[in-house]
Every structure is written in structure tokens, then in C-alpha cells.
XYZ file of C-alpha atoms in Angstrom:
472
model
C 0.000 0.000 0.000
C 2.828 2.391 0.909
C 4.492 1.640 -2.410
C 1.282 2.624 -4.224
C 1.090 5.897 -2.290
C 4.740 6.656 -3.052
C 4.264 5.833 -6.763
C 1.166 8.031 -7.005
C 3.011 10.874 -5.273
C 5.949 10.671 -7.680
C 3.559 10.530 -10.633
C 2.011 13.788 -9.377
C 5.468 15.357 -9.251
C 6.199 14.239 -12.807
C 2.914 15.755 -14.010
C 3.790 19.041 -12.347
C 7.277 18.938 -13.892
C 5.785 18.438 -17.367
C 3.707 21.589 -16.945
C 6.631 23.839 -15.989
C 8.779 25.738 -18.490
C 12.449 26.718 -18.150
C 11.574 30.117 -16.602
C 9.477 28.359 -13.951
C 12.368 26.039 -13.073
C 14.709 29.056 -12.760
C 12.173 30.727 -10.446
C 11.806 27.596 -8.286
C 15.570 27.291 -8.068
C 15.851 30.928 -6.937
C 13.097 30.598 -4.313
C 14.788 27.468 -2.908
C 18.187 29.167 -2.567
C 17.844 29.523 1.204
C 16.491 26.005 1.704
C 18.792 23.775 -0.328
C 22.589 23.353 -0.532
C 23.902 25.758 -3.167
C 26.373 23.219 -4.557
C 23.525 20.866 -5.434
C 21.219 23.617 -6.704
C 23.922 24.598 -9.183
C 23.454 21.274 -10.979
C 19.648 21.499 -11.232
C 18.356 21.004 -14.771
C 14.658 20.352 -14.174
C 11.889 20.758 -11.624
C 12.227 17.040 -10.799
C 15.823 17.722 -9.695
C 14.489 20.360 -7.264
C 11.776 17.993 -5.986
C 14.438 15.342 -5.334
C 16.538 17.818 -3.341
C 13.515 18.956 -1.312
C 12.734 15.323 -0.467
C 16.364 14.604 0.434
C 16.355 17.563 2.857
C 13.024 16.339 4.315
C 11.020 19.380 3.234
C 8.766 17.389 0.893
C 7.058 13.984 1.228
C 3.733 12.240 0.530
C 2.217 13.476 3.807
C 3.427 17.069 3.560
C 3.469 18.758 0.148
C 2.982 22.312 1.387
C 6.484 23.504 0.465
C 5.768 22.628 -3.182
C 2.314 24.221 -3.008
C 3.926 27.388 -1.619
C 6.510 27.467 -4.421
C 3.887 26.946 -7.143
C 1.778 29.675 -5.560
C 4.737 32.080 -5.533
C 5.477 31.526 -9.232
C 1.745 31.908 -10.010
C 1.229 28.343 -11.298
C -2.112 28.240 -9.499
C -3.675 25.671 -11.830
C -1.108 23.065 -10.704
C -2.065 23.392 -7.031
C -5.037 21.054 -7.450
C -2.633 18.210 -8.294
C -1.472 18.514 -4.667
C -4.982 18.927 -3.258
C -4.609 22.664 -2.670
C -6.365 25.786 -3.883
C -4.898 29.259 -4.135
C -7.028 30.348 -1.162
C -5.968 27.377 0.971
C -2.275 28.129 0.371
C -2.853 31.790 1.284
C -4.478 30.708 4.568
C -1.564 28.462 5.526
C 1.328 30.691 4.442
C 1.673 32.585 7.718
C 2.006 29.398 9.744
C 3.736 27.023 7.306
C 5.533 29.246 4.773
C 9.235 28.454 4.243
C 10.297 31.060 1.665
C 11.830 34.051 3.483
C 10.512 37.616 3.224
C 13.807 38.591 1.622
C 13.670 35.881 -1.055
C 10.022 36.731 -1.823
C 10.860 40.422 -2.188
C 13.697 39.725 -4.637
C 11.543 37.398 -6.715
C 8.666 39.903 -6.845
C 11.120 42.575 -7.942
C 12.398 40.337 -10.747
C 8.817 39.742 -11.895
C 8.062 43.460 -12.060
C 11.221 44.727 -13.744
C 10.373 45.390 -17.392
C 12.930 45.108 -20.200
C 13.249 48.894 -20.299
C 13.786 49.076 -16.542
C 16.361 46.264 -16.775
C 18.358 48.214 -19.365
C 18.322 51.300 -17.106
C 19.355 49.283 -14.038
C 22.225 47.592 -15.877
C 23.384 51.013 -17.102
C 23.291 52.411 -13.546
C 25.173 49.411 -12.116
C 27.654 48.952 -14.938
C 30.526 49.993 -12.688
C 30.017 46.986 -10.402
C 28.968 44.313 -12.910
C 31.560 41.998 -14.461
C 32.255 43.229 -17.995
C 31.979 39.767 -19.505
C 28.856 38.805 -17.584
C 25.949 41.067 -18.496
C 22.766 39.438 -17.088
C 20.091 38.358 -19.547
C 17.176 38.659 -17.110
C 16.160 40.549 -13.981
C 16.458 37.345 -11.937
C 20.014 36.757 -13.173
C 20.889 40.364 -12.295
C 19.665 39.926 -8.710
C 21.534 36.611 -8.377
C 24.704 38.354 -9.577
C 24.291 41.207 -7.070
C 23.831 38.659 -4.268
C 26.897 36.671 -5.283
C 28.968 39.852 -5.176
C 27.603 40.672 -1.711
C 26.062 43.935 -2.944
C 22.575 42.891 -1.840
C 21.896 40.869 1.325
C 19.007 40.225 3.680
C 20.243 43.010 5.973
C 21.484 45.422 3.321
C 19.153 46.437 0.484
C 20.485 49.996 0.182
C 21.712 49.488 -3.380
C 18.280 48.189 -4.420
C 16.630 51.221 -2.851
C 18.917 53.656 -4.655
C 18.430 51.987 -8.027
C 14.660 51.598 -7.655
C 14.365 55.234 -6.592
C 15.825 56.274 -9.947
C 14.046 53.702 -12.104
C 10.582 53.070 -10.649
C 8.679 54.241 -7.530
C 6.630 51.006 -7.691
C 9.753 48.890 -7.375
C 10.960 51.073 -4.504
C 7.681 50.510 -2.676
C 8.231 46.746 -2.834
C 11.640 47.138 -1.194
C 10.160 49.462 1.436
C 7.369 46.943 2.156
C 10.030 44.301 2.813
C 11.912 46.630 5.185
C 8.727 47.446 7.095
C 7.784 43.762 7.367
C 11.296 42.913 8.552
C 11.241 45.735 11.122
C 7.837 44.615 12.384
C 9.159 41.081 12.713
C 12.106 42.313 14.755
C 9.893 44.518 16.918
C 7.579 41.594 17.680
C 10.559 39.511 18.634
C 11.962 41.941 21.173
C 8.611 41.656 22.936
C 9.148 37.903 23.205
C 6.997 36.625 20.331
C 8.320 33.099 20.012
C 7.269 32.364 16.450
C 9.564 34.982 14.896
C 13.332 35.072 14.291
C 15.331 37.613 16.271
C 17.749 39.965 14.630
C 21.518 40.024 14.927
C 23.988 41.022 17.653
C 24.040 44.684 16.669
C 20.470 44.840 17.919
C 21.019 43.019 21.190
C 21.139 46.359 22.990
C 17.710 47.307 21.600
C 16.229 44.269 23.303
C 18.121 44.770 26.562
C 15.366 46.625 28.407
C 12.796 44.034 27.379
C 15.057 41.164 28.362
C 15.452 42.576 31.872
C 11.716 42.047 32.357
C 11.957 38.466 31.146
C 11.951 35.481 33.427
C 14.684 32.862 33.052
C 14.416 29.328 31.760
C 14.116 26.691 34.460
C 17.660 25.395 34.971
C 17.511 23.908 38.462
C 16.512 20.308 37.709
C 18.561 17.319 38.901
C 19.901 16.816 35.346
C 21.113 19.732 33.258
C 20.899 18.109 29.830
C 22.852 16.470 27.041
C 25.559 18.125 24.951
C 26.521 16.553 21.620
C 29.910 17.411 20.110
C 30.348 16.366 16.465
C 34.001 16.774 15.530
C 34.759 16.170 11.846
C 38.531 16.227 11.386
C 39.284 13.919 8.434
C 37.411 13.859 5.122
C 37.193 11.320 2.310
C 38.318 13.261 -0.764
C 39.223 16.918 -1.323
C 38.650 18.591 2.024
C 41.709 19.201 4.161
C 42.238 17.711 7.607
C 40.964 20.142 10.251
C 44.090 20.303 12.409
C 43.496 21.787 15.847
C 39.843 20.723 15.958
C 40.448 17.989 18.538
C 41.659 20.703 20.925
C 38.325 22.490 20.404
C 36.320 19.288 20.980
C 38.263 18.560 24.171
C 37.744 22.095 25.452
C 33.988 21.967 24.740
C 33.741 18.638 26.549
C 35.555 20.015 29.610
C 33.574 23.261 29.792
C 30.098 21.783 29.251
C 30.823 18.935 31.678
C 31.794 21.626 34.209
C 28.452 23.321 33.458
C 26.641 20.123 34.401
C 25.862 18.611 31.011
C 26.351 14.998 29.937
C 28.685 15.381 26.959
C 28.803 12.881 24.084
C 31.528 13.356 21.464
C 31.341 11.897 17.938
C 34.243 12.024 15.484
C 34.298 11.969 11.655
C 30.616 11.356 10.859
C 29.271 11.132 7.304
C 26.249 13.198 6.268
C 23.978 10.155 6.713
C 25.469 9.402 10.123
C 24.815 12.997 11.218
C 21.169 12.748 10.102
C 20.783 9.358 11.816
C 22.359 10.736 14.993
C 19.895 13.649 15.026
C 16.978 11.223 14.650
C 18.335 9.070 17.499
C 18.649 12.008 19.885
C 15.314 13.454 18.742
C 13.584 10.266 19.973
C 15.373 10.092 23.342
C 12.838 9.958 26.178
C 15.426 11.110 28.759
C 15.099 14.699 27.483
C 11.920 15.092 29.529
C 13.962 15.037 32.749
C 16.566 17.543 31.465
C 16.694 21.342 31.523
C 18.151 21.973 28.065
C 19.853 20.497 24.996
C 23.131 21.625 23.374
C 24.762 20.540 20.121
C 28.199 21.676 18.893
C 29.334 20.901 15.335
C 32.935 21.357 14.198
C 33.456 20.813 10.477
C 34.022 22.392 7.073
C 30.968 24.220 5.754
C 29.205 26.368 3.196
C 26.328 28.828 3.428
C 23.665 27.364 5.716
C 25.225 23.888 5.822
C 28.057 21.757 7.177
C 29.994 18.929 5.538
C 29.889 15.307 6.601
C 33.052 13.207 6.430
C 31.829 12.011 2.988
C 31.922 15.669 1.811
C 28.141 15.822 1.392
C 26.397 18.903 2.816
C 23.872 18.753 5.657
C 21.514 21.701 6.143
C 21.862 23.400 9.545
C 18.142 24.138 9.544
C 17.371 20.468 8.921
C 19.629 19.448 11.832
C 17.899 21.857 14.197
C 14.389 21.010 12.989
C 14.646 17.565 14.617
C 14.297 19.279 18.004
C 11.235 21.483 17.513
C 8.393 21.010 19.983
C 6.477 19.039 17.367
C 9.354 16.713 16.443
C 10.759 16.350 19.973
C 7.974 16.979 22.536
C 10.323 16.066 25.420
C 12.226 19.320 24.740
C 9.158 21.538 24.277
C 9.536 24.884 26.099
C 13.173 24.049 26.897
C 16.165 25.937 25.471
C 18.028 24.258 22.595
C 21.468 25.707 21.799
C 23.494 24.946 18.660
C 27.073 26.152 18.133
C 28.552 25.787 14.640
C 32.286 26.090 13.963
C 32.415 26.061 10.161
C 32.918 28.462 7.280
C 29.764 29.925 5.763
C 31.086 31.443 2.574
C 33.962 32.194 0.213
C 36.870 29.859 0.376
C 40.248 31.546 0.641
C 43.749 30.180 0.890
C 45.146 30.951 4.326
C 48.694 30.714 5.682
C 49.514 27.322 7.261
C 49.444 29.081 10.618
C 45.707 29.697 10.200
C 43.336 27.560 8.147
C 39.824 28.325 6.932
C 37.053 25.814 7.659
C 35.926 25.842 4.028
C 36.415 23.732 0.934
C 39.843 24.806 -0.334
C 40.211 23.279 -3.823
C 37.185 24.694 -5.623
C 37.407 28.481 -5.706
C 34.539 28.818 -8.182
C 31.705 27.804 -5.896
C 30.474 31.231 -4.829
C 27.287 30.433 -2.998
C 24.283 32.646 -2.470
C 23.533 33.751 1.042
C 21.424 32.169 3.716
C 21.449 34.095 6.952
C 21.562 32.411 10.388
C 18.099 33.800 11.099
C 16.827 31.651 8.218
C 18.785 28.571 9.316
C 16.984 28.572 12.640
C 13.526 26.931 12.891
C 10.706 29.469 13.172
C 9.779 28.132 16.569
C 10.518 29.196 20.135
C 13.454 28.366 22.386
C 16.307 27.973 19.873
C 19.704 29.633 19.750
C 22.123 29.237 16.842
C 25.666 30.473 17.434
C 27.625 30.740 14.177
C 31.396 31.125 14.153
C 31.174 33.698 11.353
C 28.751 35.947 9.499
C 27.325 34.541 6.288
C 29.545 34.653 3.245
C 32.853 34.485 5.109
C 35.346 31.939 6.369
C 36.013 31.182 10.026
C 39.556 30.615 11.261
C 41.205 27.802 13.150
C 44.743 27.773 14.495
C 46.285 24.393 13.658
C 47.563 23.989 17.224
C 45.504 26.287 19.458
C 42.071 25.598 17.948
C 39.352 27.761 16.401
C 39.065 31.424 17.336
C 35.320 31.112 17.952
C 35.309 27.904 20.021
C 38.252 29.016 22.142
C 36.590 32.407 22.800
C 33.256 30.705 23.589
C 34.853 28.328 26.108
C 36.893 31.129 27.661
C 33.909 33.483 28.077
C 31.658 30.741 29.496
C 34.263 30.020 32.181
C 34.670 33.714 32.961
C 31.054 34.918 32.861
C 28.874 32.004 34.006
C 30.245 32.384 37.587
C 29.180 36.059 37.386
C 25.561 35.070 36.589
C 25.600 36.436 33.009
C 22.973 35.144 30.548
C 23.958 33.442 27.281
C 23.265 36.447 25.010
C 25.519 38.668 27.104
C 28.195 35.973 26.938
C 27.895 35.681 23.146
C 28.187 39.449 22.800
C 31.494 39.193 24.690
C 32.513 36.345 22.350
C 31.785 38.627 19.374
C 33.966 41.310 20.892
C 36.790 38.858 21.610
C 36.826 37.259 18.141
C 36.349 40.639 16.457
C 39.640 41.829 18.004
C 41.624 38.839 16.726
C 43.686 38.970 13.581
C 45.807 36.392 11.767
C 49.600 36.335 11.820
C 49.864 38.543 8.723
C 47.330 41.035 10.042
C 45.044 40.613 7.026
C 42.177 38.359 8.106
C 39.362 39.089 10.538
C 36.247 37.260 11.712
C 32.920 38.170 13.352
C 30.608 35.512 14.877
C 26.846 35.817 14.584
C 24.061 34.449 16.814
C 20.385 34.145 15.873
C 17.759 33.082 18.358
C 14.114 32.583 19.247
C 14.666 32.373 23.007
C 11.703 33.718 24.995
C 13.463 33.995 28.337
C 16.940 34.547 29.673
C 19.161 31.482 29.501
C 21.431 31.427 32.565
C 23.615 28.471 33.527
C 23.562 27.750 37.270
C 26.944 28.650 38.797
C 28.982 25.430 39.152
C 30.425 24.558 42.540
C 33.797 23.593 41.072
C 36.283 26.125 39.691
C 36.414 26.455 35.873
C 38.567 23.893 34.001
C 41.055 26.630 33.057
C 41.837 27.158 36.743
C 42.510 23.467 37.380
C 45.683 23.284 35.294
């Protein structure tokens, strides 16, 4: 019976594919940029390829086809919705609760749909100084992709779009302004503790400070603090370099989180499938119900919004975290879930031997499009995602002393937990610490970036024992 359901489902997908033209596939690919690994999206030739990727990342299956309904709705293929059992009105009703495409991605796609050929010519003329001479875009969508790849347009910086739209079309400008207002409203709701939204970045921590003072703290006084997973990928199967110094980071994390009362489990050199299986195993653990929190630290090579398994296949950070939502892991409902990622999130660069980048070194051509940490995090309460670096950039690791971010995190936890500081204050100090660091040649810098949907202050109880750094 299950085989029949699966066959019918795949037949539906084939029918949808047959009704989509090349422009539709390009639009789907663009709208999925923040959901799927860029490396794999690059090789997409058809809508079926996209459907396969969505299924592999567990966004799409027989029971839940909403992501595909949302995408078809966005590209205005409303007649195909009935093949999935949806109507245009039904999708509209569910978008607020179940929508996966970010406000930013929607805004860019709507812009591309409303830029006429004449407008496109004017925009290309205005931006000629920053466009590659040999790469003049053929369409508005290609132009926006190019601007993103060059870092000229990001989720948190649409100034260039505003300036261009102001000169070319007031209607286009209004679309950008609508996005900014929606984003600001989202941030404002969040500072009041609305759990279903994504909080903004560290620069805005101070704006939320007064609100956070009124907040209560998460319950952290149970007999068992919680589990801490440390996934330490050091050696890889093919092209990726050995991550020297990472074992020092894993050891330090184990010492510090054990000191903080957590039961630490360390896993070394896991493939992408092993990482997914491990998440499913821990998702189903009944012991979580007796614990105060859950922490997961991942040390690996990475790209935008994803980390590499030992087999050099990417695993989506959002997919990893989604195993622990209240729906997927009821034992952790209303409890804080912290994820710390030590991995590059952007351009690969060749570093001196003294300092290595946690990115794929050999292939310098894979310039990925951006996915911000606030989009990697599930749109559900009680999560914190601590990234070693802002999107689009490498993170650094000393081959003997360990990663800048992990070493700063462990150091600040040992210093500030005994003072009663909450986790966001500690991560702000980590930002300041890493931001001051520079490589041996004085040319490379790094800035970490948290995103969170915490509704209360997260404060570790002060351990009775002195910090590990004072025991040496």
C-alpha cells in the first residue's frame, strides 16, 4: 500500500514537472536558494531535480506537500495546485504558519517579476561599474543573483536596491520598502518575546536589553542539566583538508560543558547520513523530559547554511535543528536548545599554514548565495544558533591552538557564568573577543553571529567547582 502511495506521489510530481517551463524552473531554483545546498542547486536542470533535493532535505514527502504548493503559488502556477490537493485560497491561509520562503527571497523574486525590459536596461546602465564586464545578465532574476553573489545585496542590506529603484521606478521602490517594514515589524515583535519569529543580529542586542530585563529565566535547576553533543569532523574522504586543531576544540567543549553540568557525548568523523541518523536518534530520546536543556556543537568544514559530513556531502543546519522542535521532539518543548557551529559559511580563501579556513579549499569557483543564520533557525521558540562567522565568510582555526570562535566561547563561558551572566551577554562578549583577533599577517578578521528565538533569559547555574582553566 505504501508503495502505491509513493508511486502516485511521484507521478504527481512528474505531471507538475511536465507543466513547468524553463523560466518556472529558474524561479523555483531561486526561491529554494535559502532552503537547499547551493552546490547541489547549481546542478539542477529540471523541476524534478528540485523535488528530489527537497525530499532529500526532508522538506517534501507524501504526507506534507505544502512547500511545493507554496513554491507553485509564488510563481503563479495556481492551476497546478489542485494536483497537490490545494487551492490558491488554501495556500494563502496556511502561508503565515507554514511558509518556508523568506521575506527577503520573496521580495527579490517579486522585484524580478516586475522589472520590465526597459527598466532592466536602465538598471544595468546604472550598475555597470560593479557588474563583471563579460557577464551582463540576460534577465532581472540573473541580475539579482549576480548582485547577491557579489555581496552587494543581502538580507540586511538592500540599500543598493533602494537607490536603483528610486531612480528607475517608484513602484519597485515601494516593494523594497514593504520588505523593510515587514522585517522591522518582525524584529519589533521579537523583542517583545513573540516566540514564532526570528530575532535579529547582535548589533540589535542592545535594543532588546530593556525588554530582556523584564523576562523570566528558563528553568535550569533540575537534577539533570541536559545532554551536549559534540560532532568533531577532522578527516574527510576526498578533497577537504584535515581540520588540524579541531580535537583541541572538541576537548575544550567537553571540559567546559561537563563543568556546566551537562552529559557530553563526542562523535568524530561522521558522514552526512550518520549525522542525520544521529539527530533522529537524539530526537527520539525519552530522557530529554527530565533535562533542563539540549546543546549541540558541530565542528566541520561548511558552506552557506550547511556543514559537511566526512563524505563531503552537505547537511543543512536548519534540517539538523528542525529535529528538536516542539512538534518533532515533545520532550524538549519549552526548553532551550542551543546549537554552536564552527564552520565556514562562505567564500573559500587560501590561508597561511598558521591559520586555516574551515571551508572547501580546492574549488574556488563555488560562490554560494547567502542564507542568513536567522533563516537557518527553525521558526519556533526556544532555539539559539551560534555561528562562528557571518554569512559569506570563512572562520579561522589555528592548527595547534584551535578555532578562534570555540576558544573564545569556552573562555567566556568560564569567565562569565560564575558572574551570573545570561547566554546572550556571553555571546556578545565572544563577538567582541573574536572581532579583536587577527591572523599572523594582520590581514584576516572574523565576526561571529548568533540568531535566536529564546523567549526567556538562559542562565547556567553557577557550578560549585572552579572552571577547568583554573585546574591546570
